[in-house]
Short mmCIF file of C-alpha atoms in Angstrom, two decimals:
data_model
loop_
_atom_site.label_atom_id
_atom_site.label_comp_id
_atom_site.label_asym_id
_atom_site.label_seq_id
_atom_site.Cartn_x
_atom_site.Cartn_y
_atom_site.Cartn_z
CA UNK A 1 57.44 -15.82 -11.49
CA UNK A 2 56.84 -14.37 -8.07
CA UNK A 3 57.14 -10.70 -7.18
CA UNK A 4 57.83 -10.38 -3.46
CA UNK A 5 57.03 -7.09 -1.77
CA UNK A 6 57.54 -4.51 -4.51
CA UNK A 7 55.40 -2.12 -2.48
CA UNK A 8 56.12 1.54 -1.81
CA UNK A 9 59.48 1.27 -3.58
CA UNK A 10 59.36 4.30 -5.84
CA UNK A 11 56.59 6.28 -4.20
CA UNK A 12 58.63 7.50 -1.23
CA UNK A 13 61.25 10.23 -1.00
CA UNK A 14 64.63 8.75 -1.88
CA UNK A 15 68.28 9.73 -1.70
CA UNK A 16 71.02 8.09 -3.72
CA UNK A 17 73.49 6.17 -1.58
CA UNK A 18 77.08 7.12 -2.03
CA UNK A 19 78.92 4.40 -3.95
CA UNK A 20 82.27 5.47 -2.50
CA UNK A 21 83.86 3.78 0.51
CA UNK A 22 82.59 4.66 3.97
CA UNK A 23 84.50 7.44 5.68
CA UNK A 24 87.17 6.63 8.23
CA UNK A 25 84.97 7.73 11.11
CA UNK A 26 82.99 4.49 10.79
CA UNK A 27 86.02 2.64 12.08
CA UNK A 28 88.35 3.02 15.00
CA UNK A 29 91.66 4.77 14.59
CA UNK A 30 94.82 2.92 13.65
CA UNK A 31 93.51 1.56 10.35
CA UNK A 32 95.02 2.64 7.07
CA UNK A 33 92.45 2.33 4.27
CA UNK A 34 93.48 1.81 0.67
CA UNK A 35 92.05 0.74 -2.67
CA UNK A 36 93.42 -1.46 -5.43
CA UNK A 37 94.21 -0.21 -8.90
CA UNK A 38 93.16 -2.21 -11.92
CA UNK A 39 95.07 -5.54 -12.07
CA UNK A 40 96.85 -4.71 -8.81
CA UNK A 41 97.21 -7.76 -6.57
CA UNK A 42 97.42 -8.13 -2.81
CA UNK A 43 97.68 -10.98 -0.35
CA UNK A 44 94.86 -11.01 2.20
CA UNK A 45 95.74 -12.00 5.77
CA UNK A 46 92.28 -11.71 7.33
CA UNK A 47 88.67 -11.63 6.11
CA UNK A 48 86.10 -9.95 8.37
CA UNK A 49 82.32 -10.16 7.93
CA UNK A 50 80.25 -7.30 9.37
CA UNK A 51 76.63 -6.15 9.34
CA UNK A 52 75.33 -9.71 9.65
CA UNK A 53 72.98 -9.47 12.61
CA UNK A 54 71.21 -12.75 11.79
CA UNK A 55 73.24 -14.48 9.09
CA UNK A 56 76.10 -16.66 10.29
CA UNK A 57 79.48 -15.61 8.92
CA UNK A 58 80.12 -19.11 7.53
CA UNK A 59 77.16 -18.70 5.15
CA UNK A 60 78.94 -15.75 3.53
CA UNK A 61 82.43 -17.22 3.64
CA UNK A 62 81.09 -20.37 1.97
CA UNK A 63 80.37 -18.39 -1.21
CA UNK A 64 83.87 -16.94 -1.59
CA UNK A 65 86.20 -18.23 -4.29
CA UNK A 66 89.23 -17.20 -2.21
CA UNK A 67 90.29 -17.45 1.42
CA UNK A 68 92.89 -15.95 3.74
CA UNK A 69 96.50 -16.00 2.49
CA UNK A 70 95.25 -15.90 -1.13
CA UNK A 71 96.26 -13.17 -3.57
CA UNK A 72 93.30 -11.21 -4.92
CA UNK A 73 92.42 -8.29 -7.20
CA UNK A 74 89.60 -5.75 -7.09
CA UNK A 75 87.87 -7.58 -9.97
CA UNK A 76 87.91 -10.77 -7.90
CA UNK A 77 86.43 -8.90 -4.93
CA UNK A 78 83.65 -7.50 -7.12
CA UNK A 79 82.89 -10.95 -8.54
CA UNK A 80 82.56 -12.41 -5.04
CA UNK A 81 80.38 -9.53 -3.86
CA UNK A 82 77.97 -10.46 -6.66
CA UNK A 83 78.05 -14.11 -5.52
CA UNK A 84 77.14 -13.07 -1.99
CA UNK A 85 74.35 -10.84 -3.28
CA UNK A 86 73.03 -13.81 -5.31
CA UNK A 87 72.16 -15.64 -2.09
CA UNK A 88 69.16 -13.24 -1.94
CA UNK A 89 69.87 -12.60 1.74
CA UNK A 90 71.20 -9.05 1.37
CA UNK A 91 70.24 -5.71 -0.17
CA UNK A 92 73.83 -4.56 -0.58
CA UNK A 93 77.37 -5.91 -0.15
CA UNK A 94 80.31 -3.53 0.43
CA UNK A 95 84.06 -4.11 0.67
CA UNK A 96 86.77 -2.27 2.62
CA UNK A 97 90.50 -2.88 2.43
CA UNK A 98 92.75 -1.62 5.21
CA UNK A 99 96.07 -2.24 6.90
CA UNK A 100 96.16 -2.73 10.68
CA UNK A 101 99.20 -3.87 12.65
CA UNK A 102 100.91 -4.71 9.33
CA UNK A 103 98.05 -7.10 8.43
CA UNK A 104 96.05 -6.76 5.21
CA UNK A 105 92.36 -7.02 6.08
CA UNK A 106 89.37 -7.36 3.76
CA UNK A 107 86.08 -6.46 5.41
CA UNK A 108 82.84 -7.48 3.70
CA UNK A 109 79.90 -5.53 5.06
CA UNK A 110 76.40 -6.79 4.29
CA UNK A 111 73.00 -5.14 4.67
CA UNK A 112 70.47 -7.85 5.45
CA UNK A 113 67.03 -8.27 3.94
CA UNK A 114 63.89 -9.09 5.86
CA UNK A 115 63.98 -12.83 6.44
CA UNK A 116 60.64 -13.89 7.94
CA UNK A 117 57.51 -12.45 6.39
CA UNK A 118 54.16 -13.08 4.78
CA UNK A 119 54.16 -12.06 1.13
CA UNK A 120 51.72 -11.60 -1.70
CA UNK A 121 51.99 -14.12 -4.51
CA UNK A 122 51.43 -12.58 -7.91
CA UNK A 123 52.75 -13.53 -11.31
CA UNK A 124 52.23 -14.82 -14.82
CA UNK A 125 52.26 -18.46 -15.93
CA UNK A 126 54.16 -19.59 -18.99
CA UNK A 127 55.37 -16.01 -19.65
CA UNK A 128 51.87 -14.97 -20.76
CA UNK A 129 50.31 -11.87 -19.16
CA UNK A 130 46.83 -13.33 -19.72
CA UNK A 131 47.71 -16.17 -17.36
CA UNK A 132 47.71 -14.28 -14.05
CA UNK A 133 47.82 -15.99 -10.68
CA UNK A 134 47.61 -14.48 -7.20
CA UNK A 135 47.70 -15.68 -3.62
CA UNK A 136 49.57 -15.54 -0.32
CA UNK A 137 52.67 -17.10 1.15
CA UNK A 138 54.69 -17.28 4.33
CA UNK A 139 58.47 -17.56 4.14
CA UNK A 140 61.58 -17.71 6.27
CA UNK A 141 64.50 -17.35 3.84
CA UNK A 142 67.27 -17.47 6.47
CA UNK A 143 66.11 -19.90 9.15
CA UNK A 144 68.57 -20.10 12.06
CA UNK A 145 70.77 -17.64 10.15
CA UNK A 146 72.03 -20.55 8.02
CA UNK A 147 70.36 -19.71 4.69
CA UNK A 148 67.79 -22.44 5.27
CA UNK A 149 64.52 -21.64 3.51
CA UNK A 150 60.98 -22.58 4.48
CA UNK A 151 58.09 -21.68 2.17
CA UNK A 152 54.37 -22.26 2.30
CA UNK A 153 52.21 -20.67 -0.37
CA UNK A 154 49.09 -20.96 -2.47
CA UNK A 155 47.80 -19.28 -5.60
CA UNK A 156 44.44 -18.82 -7.26
CA UNK A 157 43.68 -17.68 -10.78
CA UNK A 158 45.40 -19.40 -13.68
CA UNK A 159 46.62 -22.92 -12.82
CA UNK A 160 46.02 -22.68 -9.03
CA UNK A 161 48.41 -24.49 -6.72
CA UNK A 162 49.52 -25.03 -3.13
CA UNK A 163 53.08 -25.83 -2.14
CA UNK A 164 55.30 -26.53 0.88
CA UNK A 165 59.07 -26.39 0.52
CA UNK A 166 62.12 -26.75 2.80
CA UNK A 167 65.73 -26.16 1.70
CA UNK A 168 68.87 -26.68 3.78
CA UNK A 169 72.20 -25.81 2.08
CA UNK A 170 74.31 -27.27 4.93
CA UNK A 171 72.73 -30.63 5.76
CA UNK A 172 74.94 -32.46 8.30
CA UNK A 173 77.93 -30.63 6.80
CA UNK A 174 78.55 -27.64 4.56
CA UNK A 175 79.04 -29.94 1.57
CA UNK A 176 75.55 -31.49 1.52
CA UNK A 177 72.20 -29.95 0.57
CA UNK A 178 68.76 -31.25 1.55
CA UNK A 179 65.58 -30.25 -0.25
CA UNK A 180 62.01 -31.50 0.14
CA UNK A 181 58.78 -30.27 -1.41
CA UNK A 182 55.09 -31.19 -1.48
CA UNK A 183 52.68 -29.75 -3.99
CA UNK A 184 49.26 -29.93 -5.59
CA UNK A 185 48.17 -28.05 -8.71
CA UNK A 186 45.37 -27.77 -11.21
CA UNK A 187 46.90 -27.25 -14.64
CA UNK A 188 45.15 -26.45 -17.90
CA UNK A 189 46.01 -28.76 -20.78
CA UNK A 190 48.92 -27.48 -22.88
CA UNK A 191 49.17 -30.22 -25.46
CA UNK A 192 48.24 -29.20 -29.00
CA UNK A 193 48.03 -32.89 -29.91
CA UNK A 194 44.89 -33.37 -27.81
CA UNK A 195 41.83 -32.23 -29.70
CA UNK A 196 39.78 -31.41 -26.59
CA UNK A 197 41.72 -28.42 -25.21
CA UNK A 198 39.45 -27.48 -22.33
CA UNK A 199 40.36 -30.02 -19.69
CA UNK A 200 42.56 -29.91 -16.59
CA UNK A 201 45.29 -32.01 -15.08
CA UNK A 202 45.31 -32.48 -11.30
CA UNK A 203 48.86 -32.98 -10.13
CA UNK A 204 50.05 -34.35 -6.76
CA UNK A 205 53.82 -34.26 -6.29
CA UNK A 206 56.32 -35.08 -3.56
CA UNK A 207 60.08 -34.90 -4.01
CA UNK A 208 63.09 -35.31 -1.77
CA UNK A 209 66.56 -34.33 -2.98
CA UNK A 210 70.10 -34.62 -1.68
CA UNK A 211 72.88 -32.53 -3.17
CA UNK A 212 76.63 -32.85 -2.82
CA UNK A 213 78.37 -29.49 -3.17
CA UNK A 214 81.68 -30.68 -4.54
CA UNK A 215 83.07 -27.14 -4.42
CA UNK A 216 81.62 -23.63 -4.63
CA UNK A 217 80.96 -24.09 -8.36
CA UNK A 218 79.93 -27.75 -8.76
CA UNK A 219 76.96 -29.65 -7.30
CA UNK A 220 75.72 -33.21 -7.83
CA UNK A 221 72.02 -33.88 -7.16
CA UNK A 222 70.02 -37.06 -6.45
CA UNK A 223 66.22 -36.78 -6.32
CA UNK A 224 63.39 -39.23 -5.71
CA UNK A 225 59.83 -38.20 -6.44
CA UNK A 226 56.27 -39.48 -6.46
CA UNK A 227 53.88 -38.10 -9.07
CA UNK A 228 50.16 -38.57 -9.61
CA UNK A 229 48.14 -36.99 -12.39
CA UNK A 230 44.40 -37.16 -13.02
CA UNK A 231 42.50 -35.58 -15.89
CA UNK A 232 38.95 -34.26 -15.85
CA UNK A 233 38.01 -36.42 -18.85
CA UNK A 234 39.25 -39.96 -19.33
CA UNK A 235 40.98 -40.39 -22.66
CA UNK A 236 43.92 -42.49 -23.73
CA UNK A 237 45.45 -39.45 -25.45
CA UNK A 238 45.57 -37.53 -22.18
CA UNK A 239 47.18 -40.14 -19.91
CA UNK A 240 48.99 -43.39 -20.55
CA UNK A 241 46.49 -45.29 -18.43
CA UNK A 242 42.95 -45.74 -19.77
CA UNK A 243 41.64 -44.91 -16.30
CA UNK A 244 42.57 -41.24 -16.75
CA UNK A 245 45.03 -41.45 -13.83
CA UNK A 246 48.80 -41.92 -14.07
CA UNK A 247 50.95 -42.45 -11.01
CA UNK A 248 54.65 -43.19 -10.95
CA UNK A 249 57.92 -42.79 -9.10
CA UNK A 250 60.73 -40.81 -10.69
CA UNK A 251 64.47 -40.61 -10.12
CA UNK A 252 66.61 -37.63 -11.15
CA UNK A 253 70.37 -37.45 -11.40
CA UNK A 254 71.78 -34.03 -12.25
CA UNK A 255 75.11 -32.23 -12.27
CA UNK A 256 75.56 -28.47 -12.18
CA UNK A 257 78.47 -26.12 -12.77
CA UNK A 258 77.68 -22.53 -11.81
CA UNK A 259 80.33 -19.79 -11.89
CA UNK A 260 77.91 -16.90 -12.65
CA UNK A 261 78.58 -13.64 -10.87
CA UNK A 262 74.95 -12.59 -10.34
CA UNK A 263 72.23 -15.19 -10.77
CA UNK A 264 69.39 -12.70 -11.27
CA UNK A 265 71.24 -11.02 -14.16
CA UNK A 266 74.56 -12.67 -15.09
CA UNK A 267 77.31 -10.72 -16.82
CA UNK A 268 80.23 -13.08 -16.19
CA UNK A 269 80.82 -16.80 -15.75
CA UNK A 270 79.06 -19.93 -16.95
CA UNK A 271 76.19 -22.24 -16.07
CA UNK A 272 76.11 -25.88 -17.21
CA UNK A 273 73.54 -28.42 -16.09
CA UNK A 274 72.88 -31.98 -17.19
CA UNK A 275 69.87 -34.04 -16.09
CA UNK A 276 68.85 -37.68 -16.46
CA UNK A 277 65.26 -38.41 -15.36
CA UNK A 278 63.73 -41.88 -15.22
CA UNK A 279 59.95 -42.05 -14.81
CA UNK A 280 58.36 -45.35 -13.83
CA UNK A 281 59.97 -48.43 -12.25
CA UNK A 282 57.43 -51.12 -13.05
CA UNK A 283 54.82 -49.94 -10.57
CA UNK A 284 52.62 -48.49 -13.34
CA UNK A 285 52.32 -48.21 -17.11
CA UNK A 286 54.70 -45.23 -17.12
CA UNK A 287 58.15 -46.11 -18.45
CA UNK A 288 60.36 -43.53 -20.16
CA UNK A 289 63.68 -41.71 -19.85
CA UNK A 290 64.44 -38.04 -20.46
CA UNK A 291 67.76 -36.24 -20.89
CA UNK A 292 68.42 -32.51 -20.59
CA UNK A 293 71.53 -30.39 -21.17
CA UNK A 294 71.74 -26.60 -20.77
CA UNK A 295 74.96 -24.63 -21.36
CA UNK A 296 75.23 -20.87 -20.76
CA UNK A 297 78.29 -18.67 -21.08
CA UNK A 298 78.67 -14.98 -20.12
CA UNK A 299 81.79 -13.24 -21.45
CA UNK A 300 82.56 -9.72 -20.18
CA UNK A 301 83.82 -7.21 -22.75
CA UNK A 302 84.83 -4.11 -20.80
CA UNK A 303 81.58 -3.14 -19.02
CA UNK A 304 79.41 -5.12 -21.44
CA UNK A 305 78.74 -8.85 -21.74
CA UNK A 306 78.18 -11.20 -24.67
CA UNK A 307 76.02 -14.12 -23.56
CA UNK A 308 75.34 -17.52 -25.15
CA UNK A 309 72.92 -20.32 -24.35
CA UNK A 310 72.44 -23.75 -25.96
CA UNK A 311 69.97 -26.35 -24.67
CA UNK A 312 68.57 -29.72 -25.75
CA UNK A 313 66.10 -32.23 -24.33
CA UNK A 314 65.51 -35.82 -25.48
CA UNK A 315 62.87 -38.45 -24.63
CA UNK A 316 63.43 -42.22 -24.86
CA UNK A 317 60.60 -44.74 -24.56
CA UNK A 318 57.77 -46.43 -26.43
CA UNK A 319 55.17 -43.94 -25.26
CA UNK A 320 55.85 -40.44 -23.91
CA UNK A 321 52.79 -38.85 -22.25
CA UNK A 322 51.73 -35.47 -23.58
CA UNK A 323 52.23 -33.82 -20.18
CA UNK A 324 55.96 -34.70 -20.35
CA UNK A 325 56.49 -33.28 -23.83
CA UNK A 326 58.78 -30.33 -24.46
CA UNK A 327 57.18 -27.07 -25.58
CA UNK A 328 58.18 -23.87 -27.32
CA UNK A 329 55.76 -21.04 -26.62
CA UNK A 330 55.34 -21.51 -22.88
CA UNK A 331 58.38 -21.36 -20.60
CA UNK A 332 60.83 -21.67 -23.50
CA UNK A 333 60.15 -19.00 -26.15
CA UNK A 334 61.64 -17.70 -29.36
CA UNK A 335 61.52 -13.92 -29.41
CA UNK A 336 60.14 -12.95 -32.79
CA UNK A 337 57.80 -15.98 -32.60
CA UNK A 338 57.02 -15.33 -28.95
CA UNK A 339 53.42 -16.60 -29.02
CA UNK A 340 53.89 -19.52 -31.42
CA UNK A 341 53.34 -22.86 -29.64
CA UNK A 342 55.17 -26.01 -30.76
CA UNK A 343 55.22 -29.42 -29.07
CA UNK A 344 57.39 -32.52 -29.34
CA UNK A 345 59.24 -35.30 -27.58
CA UNK A 346 62.60 -33.60 -28.23
CA UNK A 347 63.78 -29.99 -28.25
CA UNK A 348 66.85 -27.95 -29.05
CA UNK A 349 67.55 -24.23 -28.95
CA UNK A 350 70.17 -21.49 -29.06
CA UNK A 351 70.29 -17.87 -27.88
CA UNK A 352 72.85 -15.11 -27.89
CA UNK A 353 72.52 -11.69 -26.27
CA UNK A 354 74.68 -8.58 -25.94
CA UNK A 355 74.04 -6.78 -22.63
CA UNK A 356 75.10 -3.13 -22.46
CA UNK A 357 74.66 -1.33 -19.11
CA UNK A 358 73.14 2.15 -19.44
CA UNK A 359 73.53 2.85 -15.73
CA UNK A 360 73.82 0.99 -12.46
CA UNK A 361 73.54 -0.94 -10.45
CA UNK A 362 72.89 2.06 -8.20
CA UNK A 363 71.25 2.32 -4.80
CA UNK A 364 68.46 4.40 -3.26
CA UNK A 365 68.25 5.01 0.45
CA UNK A 366 64.77 5.43 1.94
CA UNK A 367 65.57 7.66 4.89
CA UNK A 368 63.72 6.95 8.15
CA UNK A 369 61.90 4.00 6.56
CA UNK A 370 60.32 2.01 9.43
CA UNK A 371 61.64 -1.35 8.15
CA UNK A 372 65.44 -1.04 7.70
CA UNK A 373 65.61 -4.20 5.57
CA UNK A 374 63.58 -2.40 2.88
CA UNK A 375 65.43 0.92 3.07
CA UNK A 376 68.15 0.08 0.53
CA UNK A 377 66.91 -0.33 -3.04
CA UNK A 378 69.12 -1.60 -5.86
CA UNK A 379 68.31 -0.63 -9.46
CA UNK A 380 69.82 -0.43 -12.93
CA UNK A 381 69.05 -0.35 -16.65
CA UNK A 382 70.60 -2.33 -19.52
CA UNK A 383 70.18 -2.26 -23.29
CA UNK A 384 70.24 -5.62 -25.12
CA UNK A 385 70.57 -7.04 -28.63
CA UNK A 386 69.49 -10.68 -29.03
CA UNK A 387 68.98 -13.65 -31.34
CA UNK A 388 66.92 -16.79 -30.51
CA UNK A 389 66.33 -20.06 -32.36
CA UNK A 390 64.61 -23.32 -31.33
CA UNK A 391 62.80 -26.38 -32.65
CA UNK A 392 60.93 -29.44 -31.39
CA UNK A 393 60.42 -32.82 -33.05
CA UNK A 394 59.19 -36.34 -32.37
CA UNK A 395 60.70 -39.62 -33.48
CA UNK A 396 60.87 -38.32 -37.02
CA UNK A 397 64.12 -36.78 -38.24
CA UNK A 398 65.00 -33.28 -37.18
CA UNK A 399 64.79 -30.82 -40.10
CA UNK A 400 67.00 -27.73 -39.86
CA UNK A 401 64.92 -25.66 -42.28
CA UNK A 402 61.93 -25.89 -39.92
CA UNK A 403 63.73 -24.18 -37.07
CA UNK A 404 62.11 -20.98 -35.75
CA UNK A 405 64.27 -17.95 -35.08
CA UNK A 406 63.99 -14.27 -34.23
CA UNK A 407 66.09 -11.26 -33.27
CA UNK A 408 65.68 -7.80 -31.79
CA UNK A 409 66.58 -5.36 -29.05
CA UNK A 410 65.22 -4.24 -25.69
CA UNK A 411 65.58 -2.62 -22.28
CA UNK A 412 66.11 -4.62 -19.09
CA UNK A 413 65.05 -2.94 -15.84
CA UNK A 414 66.93 -4.25 -12.79
CA UNK A 415 64.68 -3.66 -9.78
CA UNK A 416 65.02 -4.18 -6.00
CA UNK A 417 64.73 -7.63 -4.47
CA UNK A 418 66.16 -9.36 -7.54
CA UNK A 419 63.29 -8.53 -9.91
CA UNK A 420 64.01 -8.01 -13.62
CA UNK A 421 61.46 -6.51 -16.04
CA UNK A 422 62.07 -6.57 -19.79
CA UNK A 423 60.52 -4.71 -22.70
CA UNK A 424 61.69 -5.83 -26.13
CA UNK A 425 61.01 -5.41 -29.85
CA UNK A 426 61.55 -8.65 -31.80
CA UNK A 427 61.42 -9.68 -35.48
CA UNK A 428 60.92 -13.11 -37.04
CA UNK A 429 62.44 -14.47 -40.25
CA UNK A 430 59.78 -12.60 -42.29
CA UNK A 431 60.64 -9.33 -40.50
CA UNK A 432 57.26 -9.27 -38.77
CA UNK A 433 57.66 -7.37 -35.50
CA UNK A 434 56.20 -7.91 -32.04
CA UNK A 435 56.40 -6.04 -28.73
CA UNK A 436 57.29 -8.17 -25.71
CA UNK A 437 56.85 -7.45 -22.00
CA UNK A 438 58.42 -10.17 -19.86
CA UNK A 439 59.64 -10.84 -16.33
CA UNK A 440 63.02 -12.23 -15.36
CA UNK A 441 66.31 -12.40 -17.21
CA UNK A 442 66.09 -14.10 -20.61
CA UNK A 443 68.73 -16.65 -19.57
#
């Protein structure tokens, strides 16, 4: 988790932005403004993008699920505004419908974020507040106005790392994505199978990926990576090689379907991803295959949303290294058994959550703020009810009665710049309670 520039946000005088349409004086005369009633449909003749001083219009139009001459509703407009906001390029997205010269026009007005900046790196590793890391980074999140992203960052503290990353969502054409990253990290041992816990893994990684955006919802990915891992103490239980150093190439093939309205906090749509990863091609002692499937569904019920997630991971091979095992109790957690750590070659889990908005999203305007890109602050608050269950296992048979589960309720704080903070009360199967403070949406 990274928190980027949450500085001065609530310590300055603020005014609530009006959530109504802009007044007519913001436009020239001759335009007749109107709004759509619920389920009312209209055919759009022209789509206009405004407010984009840096961002190219095609970046925004690329995210729309409709185009000119299509028939749309206000719900469809709202859904697409959320998709545009999910690019993380804008603080706010507004829509205006008007008639001019007998032509129906939809104007989408965006308020851009700051694109090129140094930023503090601060966060928690494995969703544990004791595992703090901190550092600095430099980013351009909209290079050339084409949503290309360039990151360079480092962190000290728990599991220090350094990373360089370049992402281009329109490589050669709008349908291809290019991604390359280089990284080095020092990671504390997580495996509970290794008796000596206090040792570190030194990782060196390079990966290049090419994605084919089949349409606005579906993407096919091909990735080739090189991985090297060294441990501070040589031991056959820590690496496959007796030398204490494993190195291997890896190939990933993945497919993604993503129709979520708002990535940072979905309330509508679905997310499905499948991954096949092959590690080792005869160049080293590493030789195993891993499969991953993750299915998430978000069903709106009036202003609320009932959300479901199911995931599974499987490992195939004679010997699976501990550092490639699946874990519960680090990134994947069962609320109610939040701090219980389990490890295995295979994993499965299920979650359901009811999200009930208390208010928002609303907007604050920081008047006369010297950096306009930080003058519009988006915020909201949701109440949630949830249930989680998960289990890991090795080559032995999966046993349903061993599965861990928990349930509870909480508050989700939706903060500016796509940050979500959660405070939750959870119970396990023995009704033992725990208080959870976490960062990011649960799923």
